[in-house]
Amino acid sequence: MQLAMVGLGRMGANIVRRLMRDGHECIVYDVNPDAVATLEGEGAVGAGDFADLAAKMTAPRTVWLMIPAGLTGRVVEEVAAVLEPGDIIIDGGNSNYRDDVRRAAALKERGIHYVDVGTSGGVFGLERGFCLMVGGPDEAFAHIEPVLQTISPGTGDIPRTHGRSGEVAPEEQGYLHCGPSGAGHFVKMVHNGIEYGVMAAIAEGLNILDNADAGLRETTHSAEVAPLEEPEFYQFDIDTPKVTELWRRGSVISSWLLDLAAAALQANPTLEGLAGRVSDSGEGRWTVKAAVDVGVPAPVLAASLFGRFASRGEDHFANQVLSAMRMQFGGHQELPAGDVLEAGGAKADSGGS
Amino acid sequence: MQLAMVGLGRMGANIVRRLMRDGHECIVYDVNPDAVATLEGEGAVGAGDFADLAAKMTAPRTVWLMIPAGLTGRVVEEVAAVLEPGDIIIDGGNSNYRDDVRRAAALKERGIHYVDVGTSGGVFGLERGFCLMVGGPDEAFAHIEPVLQTISPGTGDIPRTHGRSGEVAPEEQGYLHCGPSGAGHFVKMVHNGIEYGVMAAIAEGLNILDNADAGLRETTHSAEVAPLEEPEFYQFDIDTPKVTELWRRGSVISSWLLDLAAAALQANPTLEGLAGRVSDSGEGRWTVKAAVDVGVPAPVLAASLFGRFASRGEDHFANQVLSAMRMQFGGHQELPAGDVLEAGGAKADSGGS
Amino acid sequence: MQLAMVGLGRMGANIVRRLMRDGHECIVYDVNPDAVATLEGEGAVGAGDFADLAAKMTAPRTVWLMIPAGLTGRVVEEVAAVLEPGDIIIDGGNSNYRDDVRRAAALKERGIHYVDVGTSGGVFGLERGFCLMVGGPDEAFAHIEPVLQTISPGTGDIPRTHGRSGEVAPEEQGYLHCGPSGAGHFVKMVHNGIEYGVMAAIAEGLNILDNADAGLRETTHSAEVAPLEEPEFYQFDIDTPKVTELWRRGSVISSWLLDLAAAALQANPTLEGLAGRVSDSGEGRWTVKAAVDVGVPAPVLAASLFGRFASRGEDHFANQVLSAMRMQFGGHQELPAGDVLEAGGAKADSGGS
Amino acid sequence: MQLAMVGLGRMGANIVRRLMRDGHECIVYDVNPDAVATLEGEGAVGAGDFADLAAKMTAPRTVWLMIPAGLTGRVVEEVAAVLEPGDIIIDGGNSNYRDDVRRAAALKERGIHYVDVGTSGGVFGLERGFCLMVGGPDEAFAHIEPVLQTISPGTGDIPRTHGRSGEVAPEEQGYLHCGPSGAGHFVKMVHNGIEYGVMAAIAEGLNILDNADAGLRETTHSAEVAPLEEPEFYQFDIDTPKVTELWRRGSVISSWLLDLAAAALQANPTLEGLAGRVSDSGEGRWTVKAAVDVGVPAPVLAASLFGRFASRGEDHFANQVLSAMRMQFGGHQELPAGDVLEAGGAKADSGGS
């Protein structure tokens, strides 16, 4: 079928390539003319602006936006201005599903269908295919299904789930109509929330392994930290790059994210040079807020999000408050220098902590 | 090579089968004579007791224990009693690594090598192979390496990690010498700790999806729960079995544990009949205690463990305390019946919460 | 000064009493005529409706609303309809500060001042006074300050903070102008968020004390729970009602919430009859969402909120998912009956958890 | 009665002073002769060594140790060596209750009573009195009760708990026989665990207040952090020192720890100069491990402990792992410089997070 792609960044361009490979006709647009030219060279039809793009298509038009979430609102407006009733806009970016709900309602009044497609797969999607979580009206979903079939990974070599039989369902091919407008990005949001939790679980575990040698390290005994109580049980110098590689084979926690951890540690075994300031891109936040709204506990997802905040120093004032409070009771000083205490010395603890 | 297996439960028996398939010679023992007979029928040499087992082997003997952790101490003693200096005992069960450290030290005085092997892979290990995390002296590891190569999954069809080249390392075949005695079970312990976190992340996310219809549900407005503030954003009736199947294809969180979630929801889409009392088998606890000992944060792993405790009602007294405190201030009643409040009604909130 | 109170529930009525005691003139209104009559009997001027209320006051009028948050929007509209430019509406209820921001902006266009007052103190406020967190324009704050001085606790017998000298500041008397409209309820919201955390800390601690006898309890050893490893250290039968009373005297955690815990346990030492379904009233949720919005970690506040959700069974589907996943690997059954495992028995663990 | 104090640091000396004021006879010892001389000047009997100390007392002797926990084991041995059957050793320091259990058992064989006294109250204890949590045999408790009555705060001006009547119980005076040896320090341990949670709740809340101006701050929009979605709701410049002072008066969270926060912020309103590396002294760790052992959830207490670890950078390797993983998928760079993204630019997000 025919599809226009707006936004030819890595993901947009790769989706276009995947579509053309499978015989779909692609009209492409980007603010960067070079990006358009590149894909023209590979067989796409370039458009100079949105009006040109619309003119080059036959109704009902399907326009896929693959642009940063912050720009989506404006671009949806501009694209809708050149479309007609019955046409379809697809937002394949990382929008907040709430914006989908609002945009779909506004466009519906003008007869334009709005479909949100949460897209997972990273840079590997060109080969692997993208996992597609789709929200929108049935009619529009049915119209774009051929495109979704091409972009998604298909059944691949993943074993069929026990108990499934007969015709292969869409979800087994890697795309799913999750519900009305917003449902696609909602499911994608939760997917990313889970991703935060899985990543944190792996990172925390590796941190424990990395400190399994605590009993071997010479420590100036300090009052800052409670002393290690049983050093004889922490005498292991674990090779975390090897362990992550090991766990990829046959272990219960084998996963694509573990593959990434193994690759990252293979590339940089000590992770030297990384400041460990971990970014977050919105979905983790929205997931926690959704859990709070509907009243279900999400302690793991929240802890993984808060850990990212703390990694960027956003716990600093709270920690200063704690240190300041400790100085008030018992005269605990922050970072006391040298505290080899003797019986009856002036520093006997005051009972606070 | 020659190896004795003590404990012919599902895992022990499957390891024996995997070994025999690959040409190793297996002597087998179990308290249940039927289990011995079955494997004799498949080519193993049965032993009537530990003395018999030792007599049927040539030195240096290698005896693998695949028994419940609670019995390991006693069985190690009994097996050691029939062994000679230079022989090797392997504990392939789920022992606490601290017990390994103690046992290895005790056996070393008698010249017997002790090797701990953390084993992951579940019931699928016979086909898939087991991921093996090994602790113990270099010499003993070298001696048993042929057996480990057979039991582990090998390279399989898992793509090689970017940056690795040349000869395939042990960790790429699914076994690794992690360090001295205890290191194997330490790594396995952390593996299981991570597993708790990953499972909880998936479960929390699915719970949010399952409640994405909160705005559709008719709720008698009650004072027990803060009212849903923006019901228009929670109108999704998500099919969680389909979503888990979807995420198996091309998504960032694809993993073996997600495969299990998909299989579980395929088998029982509503999870009807499950009480949701989640067991824990020790490793999660040990992992959190290890994190506390060495002083590294593990909020995700701890939250997942505590969630299991709470699933079994172990938060009950704490919750009663909270309800009782709330009743003290402002006269909050637990579970007030009917609280459609009118302006100036007697129930205006007292400012507590 | 003159003030009208709308909403004569416990808190509204008590504030009126406190004001009249101190010589202020109070006009009172409630949907329940009996509540009006009661306060008329104590010296207040009753009003039959909002028009009557406005007519009985001299400009600039100050009208304090002490009504459930869910009704505030409508009542603000109705009251504003009878007021004139220069008049002041005070919302003393538990509104979301976001509503304050919106309402203040709308009323400002009509020349009416809007002041939000977060009020803490519970049923004890009549004697103790209420802690008042105020948001709104400077001019309106200055106008109502005499009323705030009466309602707040004053300096009382609380020792002055070290380093403070000279004139007693408003915050030392129990009221504070926290900032523009919304700031009062924002500070109150965070106050309640902290309250959730403090309550949970106390409740978790008491739960540990309540289980300090774990080593004394006869337990049928079950596979559901990892066995208690060192029962000799959990042989204490702690009297939690006495301990909470004890901690009120001289301990570092003495606090008003601990007083409540002691009172609750004195009244019902075993907390028998309490289901432990802990309500939440909104502020805890808003606090966590605010933390997420501004990107600061709030793991303790979030954990205390999620604990309340879980106390009401909102973790159920997540727990079912976990049980279902465990059944998939290794054939773990939920709640297995009888698991005294023997060496080599069929139940040797599969390496999952 | 007669009591010997070993360890004349701030707390030990203050307890001696409190005892002498009330007419008790004190024998004192410290490795620092000046500390002994000071108290001799105030009426105590000094001892030159433990033998001298024992000789100056009449049987049954009571010796109170007020020394750092790390030295207790050795000093108990040395003191026990000069004592006789029927004598009593009191450990008033911050020992792990497990050590009490072990020491009490060992001393019991020699006929010496061992009493553990968890002591809370900080530097203010001389005036305020100390909260005493006592473990040990009934007989020894009865013998030392007069001393406990003097050291504890007594009923003071704290209102009696509703429902209590008749004679004032020990716990209402600030001391309690919590159970056998170890019970005192167990209760003190949980007390400190709660303290961690309460402190963290306050600190997290203040951090949110401190960031309530997020919408006012000029931020270079960066890809590191999800943009603030509704800046109009975060326009408050809250004065946290004033707010903590405010909350001391009449609020639900008024507490001694809040008093400390107010004092700390009064002394240093911006907390300038504090690195925010928060120490921990052992009890918080033991509390979490105890919760794990007995299988009750303690998410708030654990989160507050882990927050302290993270404040000292112990989350660093975990955060590096997260950044490294993010770099693997989608080519997320850590701390990307300048990311004003344009439609179709090369940086369109890859769907990971």
JSON list of C-alpha atoms in Angstrom, two decimals, chain C residues 34-163:
[
{"chain": "C", "resi": 34, "resn": "ASP", "atom": "CA", "xyz": [-29.37, 21.91, 62.86]},
{"chain": "C", "resi": 35, "resn": "ALA", "atom": "CA", "xyz": [-25.67, 22.58, 62.55]},
{"chain": "C", "resi": 36, "resn": "VAL", "atom": "CA", "xyz": [-26.46, 26.27, 62.03]},
{"chain": "C", "resi": 37, "resn": "ALA", "atom": "CA", "xyz": [-28.84, 26.33, 64.97]},
{"chain": "C", "resi": 38, "resn": "THR", "atom": "CA", "xyz": [-26.29, 24.76, 67.28]},
{"chain": "C", "resi": 39, "resn": "LEU", "atom": "CA", "xyz": [-23.74, 27.47, 66.59]},
{"chain": "C", "resi": 40, "resn": "GLU", "atom": "CA", "xyz": [-26.36, 30.20, 66.77]},
{"chain": "C", "resi": 41, "resn": "GLY", "atom": "CA", "xyz": [-26.96, 28.93, 70.28]},
{"chain": "C", "resi": 42, "resn": "GLU", "atom": "CA", "xyz": [-23.28, 29.52, 70.98]},
{"chain": "C", "resi": 43, "resn": "GLY", "atom": "CA", "xyz": [-23.31, 33.10, 69.67]},
{"chain": "C", "resi": 44, "resn": "ALA", "atom": "CA", "xyz": [-22.88, 32.89, 65.91]},
{"chain": "C", "resi": 45, "resn": "VAL", "atom": "CA", "xyz": [-25.08, 34.61, 63.35]},
{"chain": "C", "resi": 46, "resn": "GLY", "atom": "CA", "xyz": [-26.85, 32.06, 61.19]},
{"chain": "C", "resi": 47, "resn": "ALA", "atom": "CA", "xyz": [-27.44, 32.46, 57.47]},
{"chain": "C", "resi": 48, "resn": "GLY", "atom": "CA", "xyz": [-30.19, 30.77, 55.48]},
{"chain": "C", "resi": 49, "resn": "ASP", "atom": "CA", "xyz": [-28.41, 30.82, 52.16]},
{"chain": "C", "resi": 50, "resn": "PHE", "atom": "CA", "xyz": [-25.40, 32.43, 50.51]},
{"chain": "C", "resi": 51, "resn": "ALA", "atom": "CA", "xyz": [-27.27, 35.63, 49.59]},
{"chain": "C", "resi": 52, "resn": "ASP", "atom": "CA", "xyz": [-28.37, 35.98, 53.19]},
{"chain": "C", "resi": 53, "resn": "LEU", "atom": "CA", "xyz": [-24.82, 35.33, 54.32]},
{"chain": "C", "resi": 54, "resn": "ALA", "atom": "CA", "xyz": [-23.42, 38.05, 52.07]},
{"chain": "C", "resi": 55, "resn": "ALA", "atom": "CA", "xyz": [-26.09, 40.48, 53.13]},
{"chain": "C", "resi": 56, "resn": "LYS", "atom": "CA", "xyz": [-25.24, 40.00, 56.79]},
{"chain": "C", "resi": 57, "resn": "MET", "atom": "CA", "xyz": [-21.58, 40.90, 56.24]},
{"chain": "C", "resi": 58, "resn": "THR", "atom": "CA", "xyz": [-19.78, 44.20, 55.67]},
{"chain": "C", "resi": 59, "resn": "ALA", "atom": "CA", "xyz": [-17.30, 44.55, 52.81]},
{"chain": "C", "resi": 60, "resn": "PRO", "atom": "CA", "xyz": [-14.64, 43.41, 52.34]},
{"chain": "C", "resi": 61, "resn": "ARG", "atom": "CA", "xyz": [-16.19, 40.05, 53.21]},
{"chain": "C", "resi": 62, "resn": "THR", "atom": "CA", "xyz": [-14.16, 37.00, 54.20]},
{"chain": "C", "resi": 63, "resn": "VAL", "atom": "CA", "xyz": [-15.83, 33.65, 53.63]},
{"chain": "C", "resi": 64, "resn": "TRP", "atom": "CA", "xyz": [-14.09, 30.48, 54.83]},
{"chain": "C", "resi": 65, "resn": "LEU", "atom": "CA", "xyz": [-15.15, 27.20, 53.22]},
{"chain": "C", "resi": 66, "resn": "MET", "atom": "CA", "xyz": [-14.63, 24.09, 55.32]},
{"chain": "C", "resi": 67, "resn": "ILE", "atom": "CA", "xyz": [-16.19, 21.45, 53.11]},
{"chain": "C", "resi": 68, "resn": "PRO", "atom": "CA", "xyz": [-15.21, 18.20, 51.43]},
{"chain": "C", "resi": 69, "resn": "ALA", "atom": "CA", "xyz": [-12.81, 18.77, 48.55]},
{"chain": "C", "resi": 70, "resn": "GLY", "atom": "CA", "xyz": [-15.20, 17.22, 46.04]},
{"chain": "C", "resi": 71, "resn": "LEU", "atom": "CA", "xyz": [-17.76, 19.97, 46.62]},
{"chain": "C", "resi": 72, "resn": "THR", "atom": "CA", "xyz": [-15.40, 22.93, 46.70]},
{"chain": "C", "resi": 73, "resn": "GLY", "atom": "CA", "xyz": [-15.58, 23.79, 43.02]},
{"chain": "C", "resi": 74, "resn": "ARG", "atom": "CA", "xyz": [-19.33, 24.16, 43.02]},
{"chain": "C", "resi": 75, "resn": "VAL", "atom": "CA", "xyz": [-19.55, 25.99, 46.33]},
{"chain": "C", "resi": 76, "resn": "VAL", "atom": "CA", "xyz": [-16.82, 28.45, 45.35]},
{"chain": "C", "resi": 77, "resn": "GLU", "atom": "CA", "xyz": [-18.91, 29.30, 42.29]},
{"chain": "C", "resi": 78, "resn": "GLU", "atom": "CA", "xyz": [-22.06, 29.79, 44.35]},
{"chain": "C", "resi": 79, "resn": "VAL", "atom": "CA", "xyz": [-20.37, 31.89, 46.98]},
{"chain": "C", "resi": 80, "resn": "ALA", "atom": "CA", "xyz": [-18.50, 34.00, 44.43]},
{"chain": "C", "resi": 81, "resn": "ALA", "atom": "CA", "xyz": [-21.83, 34.78, 42.80]},
{"chain": "C", "resi": 82, "resn": "VAL", "atom": "CA", "xyz": [-22.95, 36.72, 45.87]},
{"chain": "C", "resi": 83, "resn": "LEU", "atom": "CA", "xyz": [-19.64, 38.47, 46.55]},
{"chain": "C", "resi": 84, "resn": "GLU", "atom": "CA", "xyz": [-18.13, 41.73, 45.30]},
{"chain": "C", "resi": 85, "resn": "PRO", "atom": "CA", "xyz": [-14.68, 42.81, 44.15]},
{"chain": "C", "resi": 86, "resn": "GLY", "atom": "CA", "xyz": [-12.35, 43.02, 47.13]},
{"chain": "C", "resi": 87, "resn": "ASP", "atom": "CA", "xyz": [-14.02, 40.15, 49.00]},
{"chain": "C", "resi": 88, "resn": "ILE", "atom": "CA", "xyz": [-12.06, 37.07, 49.98]},
{"chain": "C", "resi": 89, "resn": "ILE", "atom": "CA", "xyz": [-12.85, 33.37, 49.68]},
{"chain": "C", "resi": 90, "resn": "ILE", "atom": "CA", "xyz": [-10.78, 31.03, 51.81]},
{"chain": "C", "resi": 91, "resn": "ASP", "atom": "CA", "xyz": [-10.66, 27.32, 51.03]},
{"chain": "C", "resi": 92, "resn": "GLY", "atom": "CA", "xyz": [-9.67, 25.56, 54.25]},
{"chain": "C", "resi": 93, "resn": "GLY", "atom": "CA", "xyz": [-10.43, 22.04, 53.00]},
{"chain": "C", "resi": 94, "resn": "ASN", "atom": "CA", "xyz": [-8.23, 19.39, 51.48]},
{"chain": "C", "resi": 95, "resn": "SER", "atom": "CA", "xyz": [-8.24, 20.62, 47.90]},
{"chain": "C", "resi": 96, "resn": "ASN", "atom": "CA", "xyz": [-5.67, 19.71, 45.34]},
{"chain": "C", "resi": 97, "resn": "TYR", "atom": "CA", "xyz": [-3.43, 22.77, 45.01]},
{"chain": "C", "resi": 98, "resn": "ARG", "atom": "CA", "xyz": [-3.88, 22.63, 41.26]},
{"chain": "C", "resi": 99, "resn": "ASP", "atom": "CA", "xyz": [-7.53, 23.50, 41.71]},
{"chain": "C", "resi": 100, "resn": "ASP", "atom": "CA", "xyz": [-6.47, 26.50, 43.81]},
{"chain": "C", "resi": 101, "resn": "VAL", "atom": "CA", "xyz": [-4.23, 27.73, 41.03]},
{"chain": "C", "resi": 102, "resn": "ARG", "atom": "CA", "xyz": [-7.08, 27.47, 38.56]},
{"chain": "C", "resi": 103, "resn": "ARG", "atom": "CA", "xyz": [-9.74, 28.95, 40.84]},
{"chain": "C", "resi": 104, "resn": "ALA", "atom": "CA", "xyz": [-7.59, 31.86, 41.97]},
{"chain": "C", "resi": 105, "resn": "ALA", "atom": "CA", "xyz": [-6.93, 32.82, 38.37]},
{"chain": "C", "resi": 106, "resn": "ALA", "atom": "CA", "xyz": [-10.62, 32.68, 37.49]},
{"chain": "C", "resi": 107, "resn": "LEU", "atom": "CA", "xyz": [-11.72, 34.69, 40.55]},
{"chain": "C", "resi": 108, "resn": "LYS", "atom": "CA", "xyz": [-8.97, 37.24, 40.08]},
{"chain": "C", "resi": 109, "resn": "GLU", "atom": "CA", "xyz": [-10.66, 38.35, 36.87]},
{"chain": "C", "resi": 110, "resn": "ARG", "atom": "CA", "xyz": [-13.71, 39.20, 38.94]},
{"chain": "C", "resi": 111, "resn": "GLY", "atom": "CA", "xyz": [-11.67, 41.03, 41.57]},
{"chain": "C", "resi": 112, "resn": "ILE", "atom": "CA", "xyz": [-12.25, 38.39, 44.24]},
{"chain": "C", "resi": 113, "resn": "HIS", "atom": "CA", "xyz": [-9.29, 37.17, 46.27]},
{"chain": "C", "resi": 114, "resn": "TYR", "atom": "CA", "xyz": [-8.82, 33.47, 46.75]},
{"chain": "C", "resi": 115, "resn": "VAL", "atom": "CA", "xyz": [-6.79, 32.15, 49.65]},
{"chain": "C", "resi": 116, "resn": "ASP", "atom": "CA", "xyz": [-6.02, 28.48, 50.21]},
{"chain": "C", "resi": 117, "resn": "VAL", "atom": "CA", "xyz": [-5.36, 27.32, 53.73]},
{"chain": "C", "resi": 118, "resn": "GLY", "atom": "CA", "xyz": [-4.02, 23.86, 54.37]},
{"chain": "C", "resi": 119, "resn": "THR", "atom": "CA", "xyz": [-5.17, 22.91, 57.83]},
{"chain": "C", "resi": 120, "resn": "SER", "atom": "CA", "xyz": [-3.68, 20.21, 60.02]},
{"chain": "C", "resi": 121, "resn": "GLY", "atom": "CA", "xyz": [-4.58, 19.22, 63.52]},
{"chain": "C", "resi": 122, "resn": "GLY", "atom": "CA", "xyz": [-7.32, 16.64, 63.49]},
{"chain": "C", "resi": 123, "resn": "VAL", "atom": "CA", "xyz": [-10.07, 16.45, 66.05]},
{"chain": "C", "resi": 124, "resn": "PHE", "atom": "CA", "xyz": [-7.75, 17.83, 68.69]},
{"chain": "C", "resi": 125, "resn": "GLY", "atom": "CA", "xyz": [-7.55, 21.20, 66.98]},
{"chain": "C", "resi": 126, "resn": "LEU", "atom": "CA", "xyz": [-10.14, 22.91, 69.11]},
{"chain": "C", "resi": 127, "resn": "GLU", "atom": "CA", "xyz": [-7.84, 22.72, 72.11]},
{"chain": "C", "resi": 128, "resn": "ARG", "atom": "CA", "xyz": [-4.50, 22.42, 70.42]},
{"chain": "C", "resi": 129, "resn": "GLY", "atom": "CA", "xyz": [-5.10, 24.88, 67.59]},
{"chain": "C", "resi": 130, "resn": "PHE", "atom": "CA", "xyz": [-4.62, 24.17, 63.91]},
{"chain": "C", "resi": 131, "resn": "CYS", "atom": "CA", "xyz": [-1.43, 24.41, 61.92]},
{"chain": "C", "resi": 132, "resn": "LEU", "atom": "CA", "xyz": [-2.21, 26.71, 58.98]},
{"chain": "C", "resi": 133, "resn": "MET", "atom": "CA", "xyz": [-0.39, 26.70, 55.64]},
{"chain": "C", "resi": 134, "resn": "VAL", "atom": "CA", "xyz": [-1.56, 29.66, 53.60]},
{"chain": "C", "resi": 135, "resn": "GLY", "atom": "CA", "xyz": [-1.34, 30.53, 49.90]},
{"chain": "C", "resi": 136, "resn": "GLY", "atom": "CA", "xyz": [-2.67, 33.68, 48.24]},
{"chain": "C", "resi": 137, "resn": "PRO", "atom": "CA", "xyz": [-2.01, 37.33, 47.49]},
{"chain": "C", "resi": 138, "resn": "ASP", "atom": "CA", "xyz": [-0.18, 39.42, 50.11]},
{"chain": "C", "resi": 139, "resn": "GLU", "atom": "CA", "xyz": [-3.06, 41.83, 50.49]},
{"chain": "C", "resi": 140, "resn": "ALA", "atom": "CA", "xyz": [-5.59, 39.14, 51.30]},
{"chain": "C", "resi": 141, "resn": "PHE", "atom": "CA", "xyz": [-3.18, 37.41, 53.66]},
{"chain": "C", "resi": 142, "resn": "ALA", "atom": "CA", "xyz": [-2.67, 40.65, 55.58]},
{"chain": "C", "resi": 143, "resn": "HIS", "atom": "CA", "xyz": [-6.41, 41.11, 55.86]},
{"chain": "C", "resi": 144, "resn": "ILE", "atom": "CA", "xyz": [-7.10, 37.68, 57.32]},
{"chain": "C", "resi": 145, "resn": "GLU", "atom": "CA", "xyz": [-4.03, 37.46, 59.55]},
{"chain": "C", "resi": 146, "resn": "PRO", "atom": "CA", "xyz": [-5.99, 38.23, 62.76]},
{"chain": "C", "resi": 147, "resn": "VAL", "atom": "CA", "xyz": [-8.17, 35.23, 62.11]},
{"chain": "C", "resi": 148, "resn": "LEU", "atom": "CA", "xyz": [-5.20, 33.01, 61.41]},
{"chain": "C", "resi": 149, "resn": "GLN", "atom": "CA", "xyz": [-3.59, 34.08, 64.68]},
{"chain": "C", "resi": 150, "resn": "THR", "atom": "CA", "xyz": [-6.66, 32.95, 66.55]},
{"chain": "C", "resi": 151, "resn": "ILE", "atom": "CA", "xyz": [-7.04, 29.60, 64.81]},
{"chain": "C", "resi": 152, "resn": "SER", "atom": "CA", "xyz": [-3.40, 28.62, 65.01]},
{"chain": "C", "resi": 153, "resn": "PRO", "atom": "CA", "xyz": [-1.94, 27.11, 68.17]},
{"chain": "C", "resi": 154, "resn": "GLY", "atom": "CA", "xyz": [0.28, 30.03, 69.09]},
{"chain": "C", "resi": 155, "resn": "THR", "atom": "CA", "xyz": [3.67, 29.45, 70.66]},
{"chain": "C", "resi": 156, "resn": "GLY", "atom": "CA", "xyz": [2.24, 27.16, 73.34]},
{"chain": "C", "resi": 157, "resn": "ASP", "atom": "CA", "xyz": [4.72, 25.29, 75.50]},
{"chain": "C", "resi": 158, "resn": "ILE", "atom": "CA", "xyz": [6.90, 24.13, 72.63]},
{"chain": "C", "resi": 159, "resn": "PRO", "atom": "CA", "xyz": [10.49, 25.19, 73.28]},
{"chain": "C", "resi": 160, "resn": "ARG", "atom": "CA", "xyz": [11.79, 27.87, 70.97]},
{"chain": "C", "resi": 161, "resn": "THR", "atom": "CA", "xyz": [14.17, 26.59, 68.30]},
{"chain": "C", "resi": 162, "resn": "HIS", "atom": "CA", "xyz": [17.80, 27.26, 69.14]},
{"chain": "C", "resi": 163, "resn": "GLY", "atom": "CA", "xyz": [19.04, 30.32, 67.28]}
]
